[in-house]
PDB file of C-alpha atoms in Angstrom:
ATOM      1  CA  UNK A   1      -2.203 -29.169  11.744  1.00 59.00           C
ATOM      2  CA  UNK A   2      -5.748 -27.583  10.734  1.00 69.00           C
ATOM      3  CA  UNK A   3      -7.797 -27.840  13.383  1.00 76.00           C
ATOM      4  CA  UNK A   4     -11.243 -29.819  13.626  1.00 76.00           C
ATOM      5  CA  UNK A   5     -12.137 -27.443  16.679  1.00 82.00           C
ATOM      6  CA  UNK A   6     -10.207 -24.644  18.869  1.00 86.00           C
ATOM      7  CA  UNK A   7     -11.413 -22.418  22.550  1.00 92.00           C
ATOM      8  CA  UNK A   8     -10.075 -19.366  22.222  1.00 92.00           C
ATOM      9  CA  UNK A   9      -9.654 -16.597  25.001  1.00 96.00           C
ATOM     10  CA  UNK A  10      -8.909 -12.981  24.179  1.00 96.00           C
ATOM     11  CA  UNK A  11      -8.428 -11.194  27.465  1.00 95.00           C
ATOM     12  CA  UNK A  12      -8.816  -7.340  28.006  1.00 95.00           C
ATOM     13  CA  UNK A  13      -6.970  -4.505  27.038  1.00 94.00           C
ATOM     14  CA  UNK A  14      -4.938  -2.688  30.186  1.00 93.00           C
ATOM     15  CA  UNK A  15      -2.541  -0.159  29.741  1.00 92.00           C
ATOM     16  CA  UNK A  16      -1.820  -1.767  26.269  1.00 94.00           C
ATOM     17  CA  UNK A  17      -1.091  -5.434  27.714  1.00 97.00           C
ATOM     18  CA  UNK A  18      -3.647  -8.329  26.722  1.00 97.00           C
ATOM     19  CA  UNK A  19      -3.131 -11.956  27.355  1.00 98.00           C
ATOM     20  CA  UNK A  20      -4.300 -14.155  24.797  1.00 97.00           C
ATOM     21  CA  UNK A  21      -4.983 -18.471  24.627  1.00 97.00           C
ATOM     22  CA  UNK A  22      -6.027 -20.845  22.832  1.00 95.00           C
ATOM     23  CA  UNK A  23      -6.687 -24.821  23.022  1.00 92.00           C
ATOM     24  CA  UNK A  24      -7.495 -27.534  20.914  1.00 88.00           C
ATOM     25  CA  UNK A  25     -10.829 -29.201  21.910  1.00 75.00           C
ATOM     26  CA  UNK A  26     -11.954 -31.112  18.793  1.00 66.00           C
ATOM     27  CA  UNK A  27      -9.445 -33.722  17.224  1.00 64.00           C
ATOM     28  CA  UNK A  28      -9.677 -37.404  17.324  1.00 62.00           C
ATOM     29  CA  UNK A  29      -6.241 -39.943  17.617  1.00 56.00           C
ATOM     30  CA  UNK A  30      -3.770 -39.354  14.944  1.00 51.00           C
ATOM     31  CA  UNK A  31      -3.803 -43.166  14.984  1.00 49.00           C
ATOM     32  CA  UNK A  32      -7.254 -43.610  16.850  1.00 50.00           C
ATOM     33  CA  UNK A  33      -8.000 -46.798  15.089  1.00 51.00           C
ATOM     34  CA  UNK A  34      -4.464 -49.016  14.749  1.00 50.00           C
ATOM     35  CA  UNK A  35      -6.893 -51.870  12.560  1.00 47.00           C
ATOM     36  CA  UNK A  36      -7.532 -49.486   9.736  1.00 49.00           C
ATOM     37  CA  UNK A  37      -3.515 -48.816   9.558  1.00 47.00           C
ATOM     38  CA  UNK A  38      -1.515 -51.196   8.105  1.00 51.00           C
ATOM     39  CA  UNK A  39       1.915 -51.439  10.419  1.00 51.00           C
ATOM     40  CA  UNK A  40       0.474 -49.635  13.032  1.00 48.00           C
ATOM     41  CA  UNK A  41       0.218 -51.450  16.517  1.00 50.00           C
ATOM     42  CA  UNK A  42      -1.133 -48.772  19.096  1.00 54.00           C
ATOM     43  CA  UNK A  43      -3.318 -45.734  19.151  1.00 56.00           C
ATOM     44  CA  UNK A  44      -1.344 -42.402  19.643  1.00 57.00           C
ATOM     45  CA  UNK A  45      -2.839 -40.248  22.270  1.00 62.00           C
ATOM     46  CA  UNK A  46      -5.608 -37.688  21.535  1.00 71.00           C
ATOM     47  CA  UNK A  47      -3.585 -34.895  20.009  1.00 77.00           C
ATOM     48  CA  UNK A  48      -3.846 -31.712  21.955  1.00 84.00           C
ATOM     49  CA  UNK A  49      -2.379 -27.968  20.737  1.00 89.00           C
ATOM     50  CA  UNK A  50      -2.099 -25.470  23.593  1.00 93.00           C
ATOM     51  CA  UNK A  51      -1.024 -21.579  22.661  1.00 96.00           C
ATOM     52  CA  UNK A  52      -0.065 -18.713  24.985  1.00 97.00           C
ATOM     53  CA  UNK A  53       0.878 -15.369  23.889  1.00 98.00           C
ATOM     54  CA  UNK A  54       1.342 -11.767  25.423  1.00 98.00           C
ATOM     55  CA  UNK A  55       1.120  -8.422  23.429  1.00 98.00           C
ATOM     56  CA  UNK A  56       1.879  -5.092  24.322  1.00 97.00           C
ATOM     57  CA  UNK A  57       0.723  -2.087  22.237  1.00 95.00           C
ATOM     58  CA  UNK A  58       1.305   1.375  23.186  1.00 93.00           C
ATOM     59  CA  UNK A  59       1.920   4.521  20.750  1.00 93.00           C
ATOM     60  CA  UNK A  60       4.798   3.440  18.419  1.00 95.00           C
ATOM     61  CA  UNK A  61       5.829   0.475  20.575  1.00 95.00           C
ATOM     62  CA  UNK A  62       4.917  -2.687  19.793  1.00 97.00           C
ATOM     63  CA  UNK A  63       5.600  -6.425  21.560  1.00 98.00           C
ATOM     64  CA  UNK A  64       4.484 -10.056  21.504  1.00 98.00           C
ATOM     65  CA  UNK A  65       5.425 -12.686  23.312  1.00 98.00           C
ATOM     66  CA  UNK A  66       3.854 -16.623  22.359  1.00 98.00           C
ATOM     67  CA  UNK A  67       4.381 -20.258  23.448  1.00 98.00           C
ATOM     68  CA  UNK A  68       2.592 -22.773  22.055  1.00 96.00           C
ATOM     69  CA  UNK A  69       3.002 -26.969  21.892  1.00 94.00           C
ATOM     70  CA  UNK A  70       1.625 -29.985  20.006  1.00 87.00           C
ATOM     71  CA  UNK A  71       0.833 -32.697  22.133  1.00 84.00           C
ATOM     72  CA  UNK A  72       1.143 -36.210  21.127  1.00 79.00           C
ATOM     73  CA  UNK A  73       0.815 -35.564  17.043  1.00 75.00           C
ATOM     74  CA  UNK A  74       3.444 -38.506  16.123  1.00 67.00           C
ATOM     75  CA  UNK A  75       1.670 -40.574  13.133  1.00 57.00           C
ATOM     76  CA  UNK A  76       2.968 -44.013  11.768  1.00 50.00           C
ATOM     77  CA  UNK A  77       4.081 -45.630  14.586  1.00 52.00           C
ATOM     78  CA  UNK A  78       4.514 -46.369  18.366  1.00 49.00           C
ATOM     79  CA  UNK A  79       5.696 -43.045  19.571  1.00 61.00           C
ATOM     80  CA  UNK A  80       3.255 -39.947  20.659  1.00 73.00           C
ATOM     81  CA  UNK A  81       5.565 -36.914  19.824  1.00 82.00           C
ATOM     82  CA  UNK A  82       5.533 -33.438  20.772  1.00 87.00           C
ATOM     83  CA  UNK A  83       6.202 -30.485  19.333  1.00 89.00           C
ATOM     84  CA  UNK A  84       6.852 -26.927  20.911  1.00 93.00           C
ATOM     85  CA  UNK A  85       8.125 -23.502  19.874  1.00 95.00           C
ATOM     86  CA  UNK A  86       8.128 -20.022  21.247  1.00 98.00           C
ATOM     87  CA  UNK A  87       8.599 -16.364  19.482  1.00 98.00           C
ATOM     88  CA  UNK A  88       8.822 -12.948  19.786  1.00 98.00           C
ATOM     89  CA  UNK A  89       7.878  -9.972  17.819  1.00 98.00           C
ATOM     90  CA  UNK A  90       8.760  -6.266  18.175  1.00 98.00           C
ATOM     91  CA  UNK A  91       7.978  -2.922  15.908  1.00 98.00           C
ATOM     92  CA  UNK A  92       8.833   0.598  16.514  1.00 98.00           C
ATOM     93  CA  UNK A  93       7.463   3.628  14.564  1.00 96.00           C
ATOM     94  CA  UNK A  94       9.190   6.495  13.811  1.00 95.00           C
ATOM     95  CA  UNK A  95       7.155   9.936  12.907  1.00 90.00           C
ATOM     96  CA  UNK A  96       4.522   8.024  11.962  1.00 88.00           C
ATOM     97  CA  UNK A  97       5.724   7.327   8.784  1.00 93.00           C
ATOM     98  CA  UNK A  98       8.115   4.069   9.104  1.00 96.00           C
ATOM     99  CA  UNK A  99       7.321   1.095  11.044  1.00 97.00           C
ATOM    100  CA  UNK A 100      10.240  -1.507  11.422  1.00 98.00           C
ATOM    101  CA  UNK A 101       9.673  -4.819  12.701  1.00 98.00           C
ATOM    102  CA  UNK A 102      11.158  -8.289  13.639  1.00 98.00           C
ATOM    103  CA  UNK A 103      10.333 -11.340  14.709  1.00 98.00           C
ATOM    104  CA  UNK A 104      12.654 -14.449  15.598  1.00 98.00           C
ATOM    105  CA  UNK A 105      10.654 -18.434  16.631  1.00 97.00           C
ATOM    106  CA  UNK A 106      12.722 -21.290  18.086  1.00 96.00           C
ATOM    107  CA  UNK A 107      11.213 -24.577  17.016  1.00 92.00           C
ATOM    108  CA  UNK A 108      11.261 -28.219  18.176  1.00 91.00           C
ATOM    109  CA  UNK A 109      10.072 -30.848  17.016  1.00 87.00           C
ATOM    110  CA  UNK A 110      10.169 -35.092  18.572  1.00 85.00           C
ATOM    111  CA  UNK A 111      11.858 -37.194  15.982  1.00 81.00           C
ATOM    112  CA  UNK A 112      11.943 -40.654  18.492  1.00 79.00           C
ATOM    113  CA  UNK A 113      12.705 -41.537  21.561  1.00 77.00           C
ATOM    114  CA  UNK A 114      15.035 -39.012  23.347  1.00 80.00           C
ATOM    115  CA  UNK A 115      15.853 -37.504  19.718  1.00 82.00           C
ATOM    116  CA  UNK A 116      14.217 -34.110  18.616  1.00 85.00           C
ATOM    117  CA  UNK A 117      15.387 -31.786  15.670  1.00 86.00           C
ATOM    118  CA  UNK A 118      15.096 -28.148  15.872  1.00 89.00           C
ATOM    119  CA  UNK A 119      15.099 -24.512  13.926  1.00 89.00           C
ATOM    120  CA  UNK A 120      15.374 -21.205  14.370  1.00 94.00           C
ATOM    121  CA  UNK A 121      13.941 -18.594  12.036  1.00 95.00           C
ATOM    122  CA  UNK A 122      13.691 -14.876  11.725  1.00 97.00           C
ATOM    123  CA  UNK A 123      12.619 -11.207   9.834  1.00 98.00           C
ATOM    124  CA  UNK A 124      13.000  -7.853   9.542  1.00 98.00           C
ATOM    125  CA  UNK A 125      10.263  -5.850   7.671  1.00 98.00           C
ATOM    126  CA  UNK A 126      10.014  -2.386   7.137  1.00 98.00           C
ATOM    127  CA  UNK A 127       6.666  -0.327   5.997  1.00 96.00           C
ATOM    128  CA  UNK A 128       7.171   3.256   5.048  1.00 96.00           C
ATOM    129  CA  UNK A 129       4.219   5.376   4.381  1.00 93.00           C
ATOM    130  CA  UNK A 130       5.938   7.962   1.389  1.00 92.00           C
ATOM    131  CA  UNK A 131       3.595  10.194   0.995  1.00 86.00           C
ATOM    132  CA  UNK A 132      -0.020  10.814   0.919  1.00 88.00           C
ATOM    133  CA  UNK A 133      -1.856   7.965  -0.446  1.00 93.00           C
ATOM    134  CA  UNK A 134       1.889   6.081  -1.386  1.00 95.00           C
ATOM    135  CA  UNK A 135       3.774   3.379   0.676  1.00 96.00           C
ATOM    136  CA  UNK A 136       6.377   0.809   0.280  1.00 97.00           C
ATOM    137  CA  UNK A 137       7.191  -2.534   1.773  1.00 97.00           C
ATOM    138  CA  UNK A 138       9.993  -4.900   2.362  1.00 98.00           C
ATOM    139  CA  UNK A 139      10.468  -7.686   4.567  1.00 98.00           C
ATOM    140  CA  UNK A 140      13.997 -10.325   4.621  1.00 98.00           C
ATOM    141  CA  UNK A 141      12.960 -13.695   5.864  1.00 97.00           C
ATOM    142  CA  UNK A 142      15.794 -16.207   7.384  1.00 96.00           C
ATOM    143  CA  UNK A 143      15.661 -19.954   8.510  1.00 93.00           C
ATOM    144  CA  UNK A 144      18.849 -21.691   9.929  1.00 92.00           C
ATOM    145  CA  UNK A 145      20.048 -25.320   9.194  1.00 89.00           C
ATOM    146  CA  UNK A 146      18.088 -27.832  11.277  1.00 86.00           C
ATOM    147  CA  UNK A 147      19.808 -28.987  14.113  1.00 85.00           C
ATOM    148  CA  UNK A 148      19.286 -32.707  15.384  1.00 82.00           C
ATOM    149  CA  UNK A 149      18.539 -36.109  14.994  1.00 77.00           C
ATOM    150  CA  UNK A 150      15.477 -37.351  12.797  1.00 73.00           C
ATOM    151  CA  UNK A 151      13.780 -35.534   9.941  1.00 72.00           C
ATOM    152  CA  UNK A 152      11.004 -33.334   9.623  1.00 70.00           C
ATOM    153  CA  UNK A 153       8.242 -32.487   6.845  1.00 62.00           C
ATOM    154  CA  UNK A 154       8.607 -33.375   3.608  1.00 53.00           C
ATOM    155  CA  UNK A 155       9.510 -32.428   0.007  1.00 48.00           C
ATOM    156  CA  UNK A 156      12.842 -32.368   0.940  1.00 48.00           C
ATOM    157  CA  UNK A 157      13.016 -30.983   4.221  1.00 61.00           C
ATOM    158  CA  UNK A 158      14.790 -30.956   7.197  1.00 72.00           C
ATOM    159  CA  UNK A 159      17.160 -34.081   8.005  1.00 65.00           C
ATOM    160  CA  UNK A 160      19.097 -33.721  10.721  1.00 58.00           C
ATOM    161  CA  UNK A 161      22.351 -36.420   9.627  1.00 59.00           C
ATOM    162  CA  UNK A 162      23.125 -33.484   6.929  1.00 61.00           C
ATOM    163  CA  UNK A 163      25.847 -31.060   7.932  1.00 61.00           C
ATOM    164  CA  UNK A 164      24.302 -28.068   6.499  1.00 80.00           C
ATOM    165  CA  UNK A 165      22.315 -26.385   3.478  1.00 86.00           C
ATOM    166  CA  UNK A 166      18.847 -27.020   5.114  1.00 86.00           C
ATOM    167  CA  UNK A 167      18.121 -22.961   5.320  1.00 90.00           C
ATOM    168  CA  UNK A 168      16.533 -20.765   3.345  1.00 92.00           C
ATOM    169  CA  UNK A 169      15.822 -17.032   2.863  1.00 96.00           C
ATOM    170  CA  UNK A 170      13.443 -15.297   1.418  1.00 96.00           C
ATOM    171  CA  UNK A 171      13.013 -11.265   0.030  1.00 98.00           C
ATOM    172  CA  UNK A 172      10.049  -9.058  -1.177  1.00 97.00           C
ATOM    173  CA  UNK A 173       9.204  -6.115  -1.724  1.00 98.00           C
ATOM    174  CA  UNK A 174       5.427  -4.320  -2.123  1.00 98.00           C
ATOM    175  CA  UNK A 175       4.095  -0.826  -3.162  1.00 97.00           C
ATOM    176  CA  UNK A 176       0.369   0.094  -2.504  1.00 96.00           C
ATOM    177  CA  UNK A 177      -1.622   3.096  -3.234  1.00 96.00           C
ATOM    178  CA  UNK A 178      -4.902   4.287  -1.242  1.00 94.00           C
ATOM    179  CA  UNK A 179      -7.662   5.684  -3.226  1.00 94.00           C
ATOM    180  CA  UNK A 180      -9.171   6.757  -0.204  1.00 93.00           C
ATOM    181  CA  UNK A 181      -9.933   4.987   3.394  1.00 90.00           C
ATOM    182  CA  UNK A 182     -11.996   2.486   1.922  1.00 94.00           C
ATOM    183  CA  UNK A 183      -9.977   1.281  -1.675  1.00 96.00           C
ATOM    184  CA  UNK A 184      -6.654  -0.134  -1.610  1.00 95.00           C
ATOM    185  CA  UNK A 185      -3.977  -1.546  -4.383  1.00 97.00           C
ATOM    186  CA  UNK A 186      -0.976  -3.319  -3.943  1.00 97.00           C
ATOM    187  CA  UNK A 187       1.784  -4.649  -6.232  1.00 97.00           C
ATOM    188  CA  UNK A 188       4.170  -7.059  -4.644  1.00 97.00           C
ATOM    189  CA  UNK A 189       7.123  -9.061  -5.643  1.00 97.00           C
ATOM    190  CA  UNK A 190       8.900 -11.862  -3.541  1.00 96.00           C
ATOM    191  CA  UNK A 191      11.805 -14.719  -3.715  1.00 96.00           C
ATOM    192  CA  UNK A 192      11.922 -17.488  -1.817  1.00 95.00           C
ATOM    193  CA  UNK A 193      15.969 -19.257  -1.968  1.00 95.00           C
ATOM    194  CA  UNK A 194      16.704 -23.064  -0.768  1.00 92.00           C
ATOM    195  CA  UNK A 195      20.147 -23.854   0.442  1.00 90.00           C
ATOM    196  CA  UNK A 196      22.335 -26.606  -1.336  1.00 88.00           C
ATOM    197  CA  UNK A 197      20.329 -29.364   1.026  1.00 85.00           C
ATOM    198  CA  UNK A 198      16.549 -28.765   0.741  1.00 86.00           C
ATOM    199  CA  UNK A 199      13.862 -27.870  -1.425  1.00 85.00           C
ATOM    200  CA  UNK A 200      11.155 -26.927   1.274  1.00 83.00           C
ATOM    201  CA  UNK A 201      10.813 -23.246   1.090  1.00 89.00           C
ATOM    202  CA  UNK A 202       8.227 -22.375  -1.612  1.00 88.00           C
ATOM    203  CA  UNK A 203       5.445 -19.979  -2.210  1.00 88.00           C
ATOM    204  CA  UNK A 204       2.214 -20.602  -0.332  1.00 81.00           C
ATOM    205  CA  UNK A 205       0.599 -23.707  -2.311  1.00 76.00           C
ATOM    206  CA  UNK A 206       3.007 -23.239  -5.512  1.00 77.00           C
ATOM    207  CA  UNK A 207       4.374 -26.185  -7.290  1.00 80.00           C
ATOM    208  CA  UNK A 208       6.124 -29.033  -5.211  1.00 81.00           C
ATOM    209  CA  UNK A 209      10.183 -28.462  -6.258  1.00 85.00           C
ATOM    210  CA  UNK A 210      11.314 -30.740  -7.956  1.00 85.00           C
ATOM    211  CA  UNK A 211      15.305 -30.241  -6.705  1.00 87.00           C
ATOM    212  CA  UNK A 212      17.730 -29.037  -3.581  1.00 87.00           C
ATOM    213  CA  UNK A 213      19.019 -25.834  -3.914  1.00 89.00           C
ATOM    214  CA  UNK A 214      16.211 -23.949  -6.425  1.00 90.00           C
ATOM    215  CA  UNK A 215      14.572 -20.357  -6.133  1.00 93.00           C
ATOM    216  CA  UNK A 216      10.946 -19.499  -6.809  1.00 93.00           C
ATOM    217  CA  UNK A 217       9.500 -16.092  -7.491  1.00 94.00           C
ATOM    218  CA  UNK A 218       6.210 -14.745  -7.347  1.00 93.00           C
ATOM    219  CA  UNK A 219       4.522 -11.855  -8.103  1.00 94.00           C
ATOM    220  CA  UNK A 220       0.851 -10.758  -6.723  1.00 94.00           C
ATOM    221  CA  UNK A 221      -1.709  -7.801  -7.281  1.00 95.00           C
ATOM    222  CA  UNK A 222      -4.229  -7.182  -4.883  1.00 95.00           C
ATOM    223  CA  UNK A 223      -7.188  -5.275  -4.349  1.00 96.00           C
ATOM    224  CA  UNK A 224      -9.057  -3.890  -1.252  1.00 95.00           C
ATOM    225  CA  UNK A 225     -12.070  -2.505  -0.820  1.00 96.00           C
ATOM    226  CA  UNK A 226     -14.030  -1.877   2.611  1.00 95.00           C
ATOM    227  CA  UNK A 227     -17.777  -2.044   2.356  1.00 92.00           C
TER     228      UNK A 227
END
């Protein structure tokens, strides 16, 4: 889902509300020439991504609000699927010192004709400036079984004719230290848990798992530096 080409719009600031869109000018037929694959029969539609979202910022609130759906992205075959979620996002922070935030996305995704799968996700995340130049962070990630007909992604991922253990979770946990405004460290730690049923939760572009049901860590150090 990279795209070749994207119009953005980032409306105005007022009162702490801003409206902000985006579109996806530049991509050519999933399936734009059926001769050059094997199988396939007819063109899919030009694929199209359209995003919405709405933020609010004001002292130690903080809100979002985003749409956005895939238009006619179905490759392999006869069918031009969609796909379409929405989230929202909220922080709060008290004395300054502790920020707490959450976000929870609904997902759906066209498996066939009248069939679509679907899942729900969400986190909780916490950053809590100590003391002078010291702060912590921690963040618990959830995703639900997939709900459905069809399957979705791969290495393992969601099939809707399981009964359960298509979830995951994942935990970390960070500590950074500022040298001054400019210089930044950070040490961070984080686990990423399948359920019994997949093996498609993993760390950015780590290793593709091998079986259902296993746990990666990671671990990261990372410097900062403003010029």
């Amino acid at each position: 889902r990279r795209e070749a080409a994207l119009s953005y719009y980032e409306g105005p600031r007022f009162n702490g509300f801003q409206v902000l869109g985006a579109f996806g000018s530049g991509n050519a037929g999933a399936d734009s020439n059926p001769s050059e694959v094997p199988g396939v029969a007819t063109a899919n539609a030009v694929p199209r991504i359209w995003s919405l979202a709405g933020t609010y910022q004001n002292g130690p609130w903080g809100v979002g609000l985003a749409y956005e759906k895939h238009e006619n992205m179905g490759i392999g075959g006869t069918q031009d699927l969609d796909d379409k979620g929405w989230g929202i996002s909220g922080s709060y922070t008290f004395g300054g010192n502790v920020k707490v935030g959450a976000t929870y996305m609904d997902q759906e995704y066209e498996t066939g004709p009248a069939t679509d799968l679907s899942r729900k996700t969400w986190t909780v995340g916490v950053d809590w400036r100590i003391q002078g130049p010291h702060s912590v962070q921690a963040q618990y990630a959830s995703a639900d079984d997939c709900d459905g007909v069809g399957a979705i992604g791969g290495n393992g991922g969601c099939t809707g004719s399981l009964a359960g253990g298509t979830g995951g979770q994942a935990i970390s946990l960070a500590y950074s230290y500022a040298f001054s405004k400019r210089t930044r460290i950070k040490f961070g730690w984080v686990r990423v848990e399948n359920d019994d049923n997949t093996r498609s939760f993993r760390i950015g572009n780590s290793a593709t798992l091998t079986q259902n049901g296993q746990k990666v860590d990671g671990y990261a150090f990372h410097i900062q530096h403003n010029f």
